XYZ file of N, CA, C and O in Angstrom:
576
model
N 25.149 -22.387 31.293
C 25.783 -21.559 30.289
C 25.305 -21.922 28.884
O 25.102 -21.056 28.055
N 25.166 -23.210 28.643
C 24.704 -23.664 27.330
C 23.285 -23.164 27.052
O 22.962 -22.781 25.936
N 22.422 -23.164 28.076
C 21.051 -22.689 27.910
C 21.056 -21.201 27.571
O 20.324 -20.760 26.684
N 21.888 -20.430 28.227
C 21.969 -18.989 27.951
C 22.430 -18.765 26.515
O 21.876 -17.922 25.806
N 23.406 -19.536 26.037
C 23.857 -19.414 24.650
C 22.733 -19.728 23.672
O 22.560 -19.039 22.673
N 21.964 -20.773 23.966
C 20.845 -21.134 23.091
C 19.796 -20.035 23.057
O 19.281 -19.681 22.002
N 19.481 -19.478 24.232
C 18.476 -18.414 24.303
C 18.945 -17.189 23.529
O 18.183 -16.595 22.757
N 20.201 -16.805 23.681
C 20.735 -15.648 22.957
C 20.695 -15.908 21.456
O 20.298 -15.044 20.672
N 21.076 -17.094 21.034
C 21.044 -17.445 19.613
C 19.627 -17.357 19.062
O 19.396 -16.814 17.980
N 18.657 -17.868 19.812
C 17.262 -17.810 19.367
C 16.803 -16.370 19.226
O 16.193 -15.995 18.231
N 17.117 -15.509 20.209
C 16.728 -14.102 20.120
C 17.386 -13.419 18.923
O 16.761 -12.623 18.235
N 18.632 -13.737 18.657
C 19.306 -13.151 17.497
C 18.650 -13.595 16.197
O 18.440 -12.790 15.292
N 18.308 -14.872 16.103
C 17.646 -15.370 14.896
C 16.279 -14.747 14.709
O 15.904 -14.337 13.608
N 15.521 -14.633 15.783
C 14.204 -14.010 15.693
C 14.350 -12.549 15.287
O 13.662 -12.062 14.404
N 15.255 -11.836 15.898
C 15.478 -10.427 15.574
C 15.894 -10.239 14.135
O 15.390 -9.363 13.440
N 16.797 -11.065 13.633
C 17.237 -10.947 12.235
C 16.094 -11.232 11.282
O 15.944 -10.566 10.273
N 15.261 -12.190 11.613
C 14.138 -12.514 10.748
C 13.137 -11.387 10.668
O 12.557 -11.127 9.644
N 12.947 -10.648 11.745
C 11.963 -9.580 11.735
C 12.470 -8.329 11.054
O 11.716 -7.613 10.440
N 13.753 -8.044 11.164
C 14.245 -6.806 10.576
C 14.685 -7.002 9.135
O 14.848 -6.048 8.417
N 14.851 -8.244 8.694
C 15.364 -8.491 7.357
C 14.502 -7.974 6.235
O 14.987 -7.359 5.320
N 13.184 -8.180 6.270
C 12.375 -7.818 5.133
C 11.457 -6.636 5.352
O 11.358 -5.765 4.525
N 10.795 -6.586 6.495
C 9.727 -5.621 6.658
C 10.230 -4.188 6.729
O 9.569 -3.278 6.261
N 11.382 -3.941 7.298
C 11.866 -2.575 7.410
C 12.361 -2.031 6.076
O 12.303 -0.838 5.849
N 12.847 -2.890 5.216
C 13.420 -2.418 3.963
C 12.468 -2.535 2.786
O 12.677 -1.915 1.774
N 11.431 -3.312 2.914
C 10.410 -3.404 1.871
C 9.312 -2.437 2.291
O 8.737 -2.575 3.357
N 9.042 -1.423 1.476
C 8.056 -0.439 1.882
C 7.337 0.186 0.695
O 7.758 0.049 -0.443
N 6.249 0.863 1.028
C 5.454 1.588 0.048
C 5.762 3.072 0.139
O 6.026 3.583 1.224
N 5.695 3.743 -0.990
C 5.720 5.199 -0.990
C 4.512 5.672 -1.787
O 4.004 4.946 -2.643
N 4.077 6.871 -1.484
C 2.970 7.458 -2.229
C 3.334 8.897 -2.559
O 3.800 9.640 -1.706
N 3.151 9.240 -3.806
C 3.357 10.606 -4.269
C 2.019 11.072 -4.817
O 1.433 10.405 -5.674
N 1.512 12.179 -4.294
C 0.211 12.694 -4.706
C 0.416 13.967 -5.512
O 1.079 14.893 -5.063
N -0.155 13.986 -6.695
C -0.092 15.173 -7.543
C -1.511 15.715 -7.673
O -2.354 15.124 -8.332
N -1.756 16.844 -6.997
C -3.076 17.471 -7.030
C -3.193 18.369 -8.247
O -2.314 19.163 -8.532
N -4.297 18.226 -8.950
C -4.606 19.083 -10.086
C -5.989 19.682 -9.846
O -6.661 19.338 -8.879
N -6.448 20.545 -10.740
C -7.734 21.207 -10.538
C -8.908 20.236 -10.460
O -9.768 20.363 -9.596
N -8.954 19.267 -11.352
C -10.120 18.385 -11.439
C -9.884 16.958 -10.966
O -10.825 16.176 -10.872
N -8.630 16.612 -10.715
C -8.339 15.256 -10.248
C -6.958 15.196 -9.624
O -6.139 16.084 -9.827
N -6.733 14.124 -8.896
C -5.420 13.869 -8.303
C -4.852 12.608 -8.930
O -5.585 11.714 -9.350
N -3.538 12.561 -8.994
C -2.862 11.353 -9.437
C -2.075 10.802 -8.261
O -1.337 11.536 -7.598
N -2.273 9.513 -7.987
C -1.522 8.819 -6.943
C -0.467 7.967 -7.628
O -0.786 7.157 -8.487
N 0.772 8.153 -7.232
C 1.863 7.313 -7.727
C 2.282 6.438 -6.548
O 2.839 6.923 -5.568
N 1.970 5.169 -6.663
C 2.194 4.196 -5.597
C 3.398 3.360 -5.983
O 3.423 2.764 -7.061
N 4.389 3.301 -5.105
C 5.610 2.567 -5.421
C 5.935 1.576 -4.309
O 5.975 1.943 -3.136
N 6.145 0.340 -4.717
C 6.608 -0.713 -3.819
C 8.108 -0.810 -4.012
O 8.579 -1.077 -5.121
N 8.863 -0.569 -2.946
C 10.319 -0.510 -3.024
C 10.920 -1.701 -2.285
O 10.608 -1.938 -1.118
N 11.775 -2.438 -2.983
C 12.498 -3.552 -2.364
C 13.925 -3.099 -2.104
O 14.757 -3.107 -3.002
N 14.192 -2.697 -0.871
C 15.529 -2.277 -0.496
C 16.346 -3.403 0.112
O 17.412 -3.160 0.673
N 15.865 -4.626 -0.002
C 16.568 -5.767 0.589
C 17.569 -6.349 -0.392
O 17.626 -5.943 -1.552
N 18.303 -7.324 0.066
C 19.291 -7.998 -0.774
C 18.718 -9.234 -1.453
O 19.440 -9.962 -2.121
N 17.412 -9.458 -1.283
C 16.774 -10.628 -1.884
C 15.543 -10.187 -2.665
O 14.917 -9.183 -2.346
N 15.178 -10.966 -3.675
C 13.935 -10.664 -4.377
C 12.771 -11.052 -3.468
O 12.911 -11.886 -2.585
N 11.641 -10.423 -3.699
C 10.450 -10.704 -2.898
C 9.321 -11.093 -3.842
O 9.140 -10.480 -4.893
N 8.580 -12.114 -3.457
C 7.455 -12.564 -4.273
C 6.174 -12.360 -3.475
O 6.087 -12.716 -2.304
N 5.173 -11.785 -4.144
C 3.888 -11.524 -3.527
C 2.803 -12.291 -4.267
O 2.844 -12.417 -5.477
N 1.823 -12.745 -3.513
C 0.686 -13.448 -4.086
C -0.558 -12.583 -3.914
O -0.785 -11.999 -2.854
N -1.356 -12.513 -4.972
C -2.618 -11.789 -4.956
C -3.734 -12.774 -5.244
O -3.589 -13.646 -6.090
N -4.865 -12.608 -4.585
C -6.025 -13.481 -4.785
C -7.003 -12.909 -5.803
O -8.016 -13.518 -6.104
N -6.705 -11.713 -6.298
C -7.535 -11.096 -7.331
C -6.655 -10.152 -8.138
O -5.468 -9.996 -7.847
N -7.239 -9.485 -9.117
C -6.491 -8.529 -9.933
C -6.216 -7.237 -9.170
O -5.418 -6.415 -9.620
N -6.832 -7.055 -8.012
C -6.603 -5.851 -7.214
C -5.262 -5.960 -6.483
O -5.013 -6.926 -5.770
N -4.424 -4.946 -6.662
C -3.089 -4.952 -6.045
C -3.018 -4.120 -4.771
O -2.161 -4.319 -3.925
N -3.898 -3.151 -4.633
C -3.862 -2.212 -3.503
C -5.242 -1.601 -3.341
O -6.120 -1.746 -4.202
N -5.422 -0.918 -2.243
C -6.627 -0.128 -2.049
C -6.192 1.270 -1.638
O -5.120 1.449 -1.048
N -7.019 2.241 -1.973
C -6.760 3.639 -1.626
C -7.960 4.114 -0.825
O -9.101 3.993 -1.276
N -7.687 4.647 0.354
C -8.753 5.160 1.208
C -8.456 6.626 1.508
O -7.335 6.973 1.893
N -9.475 7.474 1.325
C -9.362 8.896 1.638
C -10.264 9.163 2.839
O -11.431 8.755 2.846
N -9.711 9.861 3.849
C -10.475 10.203 5.054
C -10.461 11.705 5.272
O -9.457 12.370 4.989
N -11.566 12.206 5.808
C -11.624 13.627 6.123
C -10.916 13.904 7.453
O -10.356 12.981 8.071
N -10.955 15.147 7.918
C -10.241 15.524 9.143
C -10.794 14.839 10.383
O -10.106 14.756 11.404
N -12.025 14.317 10.322
C -12.610 13.571 11.440
C -12.253 12.086 11.391
O -12.690 11.321 12.246
N -11.510 11.676 10.359
C -11.139 10.271 10.218
C -12.186 9.433 9.513
O -12.036 8.216 9.400
N -13.249 10.063 9.028
C -14.318 9.339 8.344
C -13.918 9.052 6.900
O -13.457 9.931 6.181
N -14.119 7.799 6.479
C -13.830 7.422 5.102
C -14.800 8.132 4.166
O -16.007 8.036 4.319
N -14.234 8.836 3.181
C -15.089 9.497 2.197
C -14.949 8.855 0.823
O -15.827 9.016 -0.024
N -13.835 8.153 0.601
C -13.608 7.506 -0.688
C -12.799 6.239 -0.473
O -11.840 6.216 0.304
N -13.214 5.186 -1.191
C -12.460 3.940 -1.192
C -12.374 3.453 -2.629
O -13.399 3.263 -3.294
N -11.155 3.270 -3.107
C -10.894 2.869 -4.486
C -11.668 1.626 -4.899
O -12.242 1.554 -5.980
N -11.715 0.628 -4.039
C -12.311 -0.657 -4.405
C -13.835 -0.679 -4.300
O -14.460 -1.626 -4.770
N -14.421 0.356 -3.725
C -15.877 0.373 -3.553
C -16.571 0.368 -4.916
O -16.247 1.152 -5.796
N -17.502 -0.530 -5.058
C -18.301 -0.696 -6.270
C -17.470 -1.016 -7.516
O -17.884 -0.754 -8.636
N -16.283 -1.572 -7.325
C -15.480 -2.073 -8.445
C -15.450 -3.588 -8.355
O -15.530 -4.150 -7.278
N -15.284 -4.192 -9.498
C -15.162 -5.642 -9.534
C -13.772 -5.995 -10.042
O -13.271 -5.388 -10.980
N -13.165 -6.983 -9.397
C -11.829 -7.431 -9.781
C -11.895 -8.914 -10.114
O -12.567 -9.683 -9.425
N -11.203 -9.299 -11.148
C -11.156 -10.703 -11.546
C -10.563 -11.519 -10.403
O -9.535 -11.149 -9.834
N -11.226 -12.619 -10.066
C -10.728 -13.513 -9.032
C -9.729 -14.477 -9.666
O -10.092 -15.256 -10.535
N -8.491 -14.371 -9.261
C -7.441 -15.230 -9.801
C -6.245 -15.158 -8.874
O -6.130 -14.240 -8.074
N -5.396 -16.122 -8.979
C -4.150 -16.072 -8.222
C -3.081 -15.546 -9.164
O -2.898 -16.049 -10.270
N -2.415 -14.513 -8.711
C -1.384 -13.875 -9.518
C -0.175 -13.609 -8.632
O -0.314 -13.359 -7.432
N 0.999 -13.648 -9.222
C 2.238 -13.425 -8.478
C 2.989 -12.220 -9.037
O 2.941 -11.953 -10.239
N 3.652 -11.530 -8.145
C 4.498 -10.397 -8.516
C 5.837 -10.595 -7.835
O 5.898 -10.816 -6.625
N 6.900 -10.548 -8.619
C 8.241 -10.647 -8.044
C 8.942 -9.312 -8.224
O 8.947 -8.743 -9.316
N 9.497 -8.812 -7.118
C 10.241 -7.559 -7.149
C 11.680 -7.902 -6.775
O 11.956 -8.319 -5.653
N 12.561 -7.755 -7.749
C 13.964 -8.095 -7.530
C 14.601 -7.192 -6.481
O 14.128 -6.084 -6.210
N 15.706 -7.652 -5.944
C 16.469 -6.897 -4.959
C 16.793 -5.509 -5.494
O 17.191 -5.356 -6.651
N 16.612 -4.502 -4.651
C 16.880 -3.087 -4.941
C 16.053 -2.535 -6.100
O 16.385 -1.489 -6.637
N 14.961 -3.191 -6.457
C 14.095 -2.712 -7.540
C 12.782 -2.206 -6.958
O 12.519 -2.315 -5.769
N 11.936 -1.675 -7.833
C 10.639 -1.192 -7.396
C 9.586 -1.446 -8.459
O 9.903 -1.679 -9.622
N 8.337 -1.396 -8.031
C 7.183 -1.544 -8.913
C 6.282 -0.345 -8.648
O 5.991 -0.019 -7.500
N 5.843 0.306 -9.725
C 5.044 1.522 -9.585
C 3.693 1.378 -10.277
O 3.610 0.808 -11.362
N 2.654 1.898 -9.621
C 1.311 1.965 -10.179
C 0.839 3.411 -10.115
O 1.248 4.180 -9.260
N -0.062 3.774 -11.011
C -0.645 5.121 -11.031
C -2.165 4.999 -11.044
O -2.715 4.177 -11.758
N -2.790 5.842 -10.252
C -4.255 5.888 -10.211
C -4.706 7.338 -10.216
O -3.997 8.225 -9.719
N -5.885 7.564 -10.751
C -6.501 8.890 -10.788
C -7.704 8.909 -9.841
O -8.404 7.904 -9.707
N -7.942 10.062 -9.227
C -9.137 10.257 -8.414
C -9.749 11.593 -8.802
O -9.077 12.622 -8.794
N -11.023 11.592 -9.098
C -11.713 12.789 -9.584
C -12.323 13.646 -8.466
O -13.203 14.470 -8.721
N -11.852 13.480 -7.250
C -12.298 14.244 -6.071
C -13.760 13.993 -5.715
O -14.393 14.805 -5.060
N -14.289 12.851 -6.128
C -15.668 12.519 -5.776
C -15.673 11.497 -4.650
O -14.847 10.579 -4.622
N -16.627 11.664 -3.733
C -16.729 10.750 -2.602
C -17.420 9.452 -3.019
O -17.736 9.257 -4.192
N -17.659 8.597 -2.042
C -18.285 7.302 -2.320
C -19.697 7.431 -2.881
O -20.233 6.485 -3.446
N -20.316 8.600 -2.714
C -21.674 8.829 -3.230
C -21.680 9.573 -4.558
O -22.740 9.914 -5.077
N -20.503 9.868 -5.111
C -20.421 10.550 -6.393
C -20.429 12.065 -6.316
O -20.509 12.742 -7.330
N -20.332 12.621 -5.103
C -20.329 14.068 -4.927
C -18.907 14.604 -4.816
O -18.051 13.981 -4.191
N -18.675 15.774 -5.390
C -17.346 16.416 -5.306
C -17.090 16.798 -3.854
O -17.928 17.406 -3.197
N -15.923 16.415 -3.336
C -15.589 16.745 -1.947
C -15.177 18.211 -1.848
O -14.790 18.838 -2.838
N -15.257 18.739 -0.655
C -14.915 20.137 -0.420
C -13.410 20.336 -0.460
O -12.629 19.396 -0.258
N -13.008 21.573 -0.683
C -11.590 21.923 -0.635
C -11.062 21.637 0.759
O -11.788 21.726 1.742
N -9.779 21.305 0.829
C -9.177 21.066 2.130
C -8.149 19.957 2.094
O -7.816 19.416 1.041
N -7.665 19.623 3.280
C -6.651 18.587 3.426
C -7.307 17.297 3.900
O -8.095 17.305 4.843
N -6.957 16.208 3.249
C -7.499 14.890 3.555
C -6.341 13.908 3.734
O -5.255 14.116 3.207
N -6.614 12.831 4.459
C -5.615 11.778 4.641
C -5.805 10.724 3.560
O -6.927 10.338 3.250
N -4.691 10.266 3.002
C -4.685 9.188 2.011
C -3.990 7.993 2.649
O -2.912 8.142 3.226
N -4.596 6.819 2.532
C -3.940 5.593 2.992
C -3.925 4.598 1.845
O -4.947 4.338 1.218
N -2.749 4.062 1.578
C -2.571 3.018 0.575
C -2.351 1.709 1.328
O -1.506 1.637 2.227
N -3.093 0.697 0.948
C -2.943 -0.627 1.552
C -2.554 -1.584 0.439
O -3.320 -1.798 -0.503
N -1.363 -2.146 0.524
C -0.875 -3.101 -0.462
C -1.451 -4.466 -0.122
O -1.361 -4.928 1.020
N -2.059 -5.135 -1.080
C -2.785 -6.376 -0.828
C -1.991 -7.650 -1.110
O -2.494 -8.745 -0.868
N -0.769 -7.523 -1.602
C 0.041 -8.704 -1.865
C 0.485 -9.368 -0.577
O 0.820 -8.704 0.400
N 0.468 -10.669 -0.573
C 0.912 -11.449 0.590
C 2.254 -12.091 0.270
O 2.474 -12.570 -0.829
N 3.115 -12.080 1.254
C 4.425 -12.687 1.110
C 4.733 -13.457 2.382
O 4.189 -13.157 3.451
N 5.625 -14.401 2.263
C 5.954 -15.251 3.403
C 6.480 -14.450 4.593
O 6.152 -14.726 5.728
N 7.285 -13.429 4.337
C 7.922 -12.695 5.432
C 7.435 -11.261 5.569
O 7.842 -10.564 6.487
N 6.576 -10.807 4.683
C 6.168 -9.407 4.682
C 4.656 -9.333 4.644
O 4.019 -9.910 3.772
N 4.088 -8.611 5.593
C 2.638 -8.469 5.633
C 2.252 -7.029 5.910
O 3.016 -6.266 6.476
N 1.068 -6.683 5.491
C 0.438 -5.420 5.856
C 1.267 -4.191 5.516
O 1.521 -3.353 6.361
N 1.687 -4.090 4.285
C 2.375 -2.877 3.863
C 1.331 -1.787 3.655
O 0.366 -1.965 2.920
N 1.533 -0.664 4.336
C 0.623 0.476 4.267
C 1.427 1.742 4.245
O 2.544 1.781 4.750
N 0.831 2.766 3.692
C 1.477 4.075 3.709
C 0.396 5.138 3.796
O -0.631 5.036 3.132
N 0.640 6.151 4.606
C -0.295 7.261 4.743
C 0.364 8.544 4.273
O 1.578 8.701 4.363
N -0.470 9.438 3.800
C -0.003 10.745 3.362
C -1.186 11.703 3.367
O -2.271 11.370 3.851
N -0.974 12.873 2.835
C -2.034 13.885 2.773
C -2.255 14.333 1.350
O -1.345 14.273 0.525
N -3.464 14.809 1.099
C -3.801 15.391 -0.188
C -4.500 16.715 0.100
O -5.345 16.799 0.986
N -4.119 17.751 -0.609
C -4.743 19.060 -0.497
C -5.610 19.294 -1.728
O -5.098 19.514 -2.819
N -6.912 19.225 -1.530
C -7.831 19.351 -2.642
C -8.116 20.828 -2.918
O -8.525 21.555 -2.009
N -7.870 21.263 -4.147
C -8.068 22.677 -4.478
C -9.548 23.055 -4.624
O -10.376 22.251 -4.894
């Protein structure tokens, strides 16, 4: 009986640890399409009861990847950009959020204007935290 109690307690502790941060800490993406460019509004939302601290190994906080209907990458935000190498920390208090904005001029990785249509957008948050990893969000963009 004691062993069963210990096993149940361990499963409860493991379950609480997994659902505590990752389900409530999330990314959102809002895409505003315009004639000549799109604006991405990227928001990191802390819906938990505790503040969260993230560590970055460079000045880059996220990456943006655009894929066509075949799943082929046509644009990557970090491609051919340089970011300062440094350790930086970001703290997001309980129930708060952090927002970034980026522009995209509808040009692919080769500098050519992409065709009209619907594309997939993926945001990858690069901050590392003790209990939260691999925050990603996908959405769509309709290029006019």
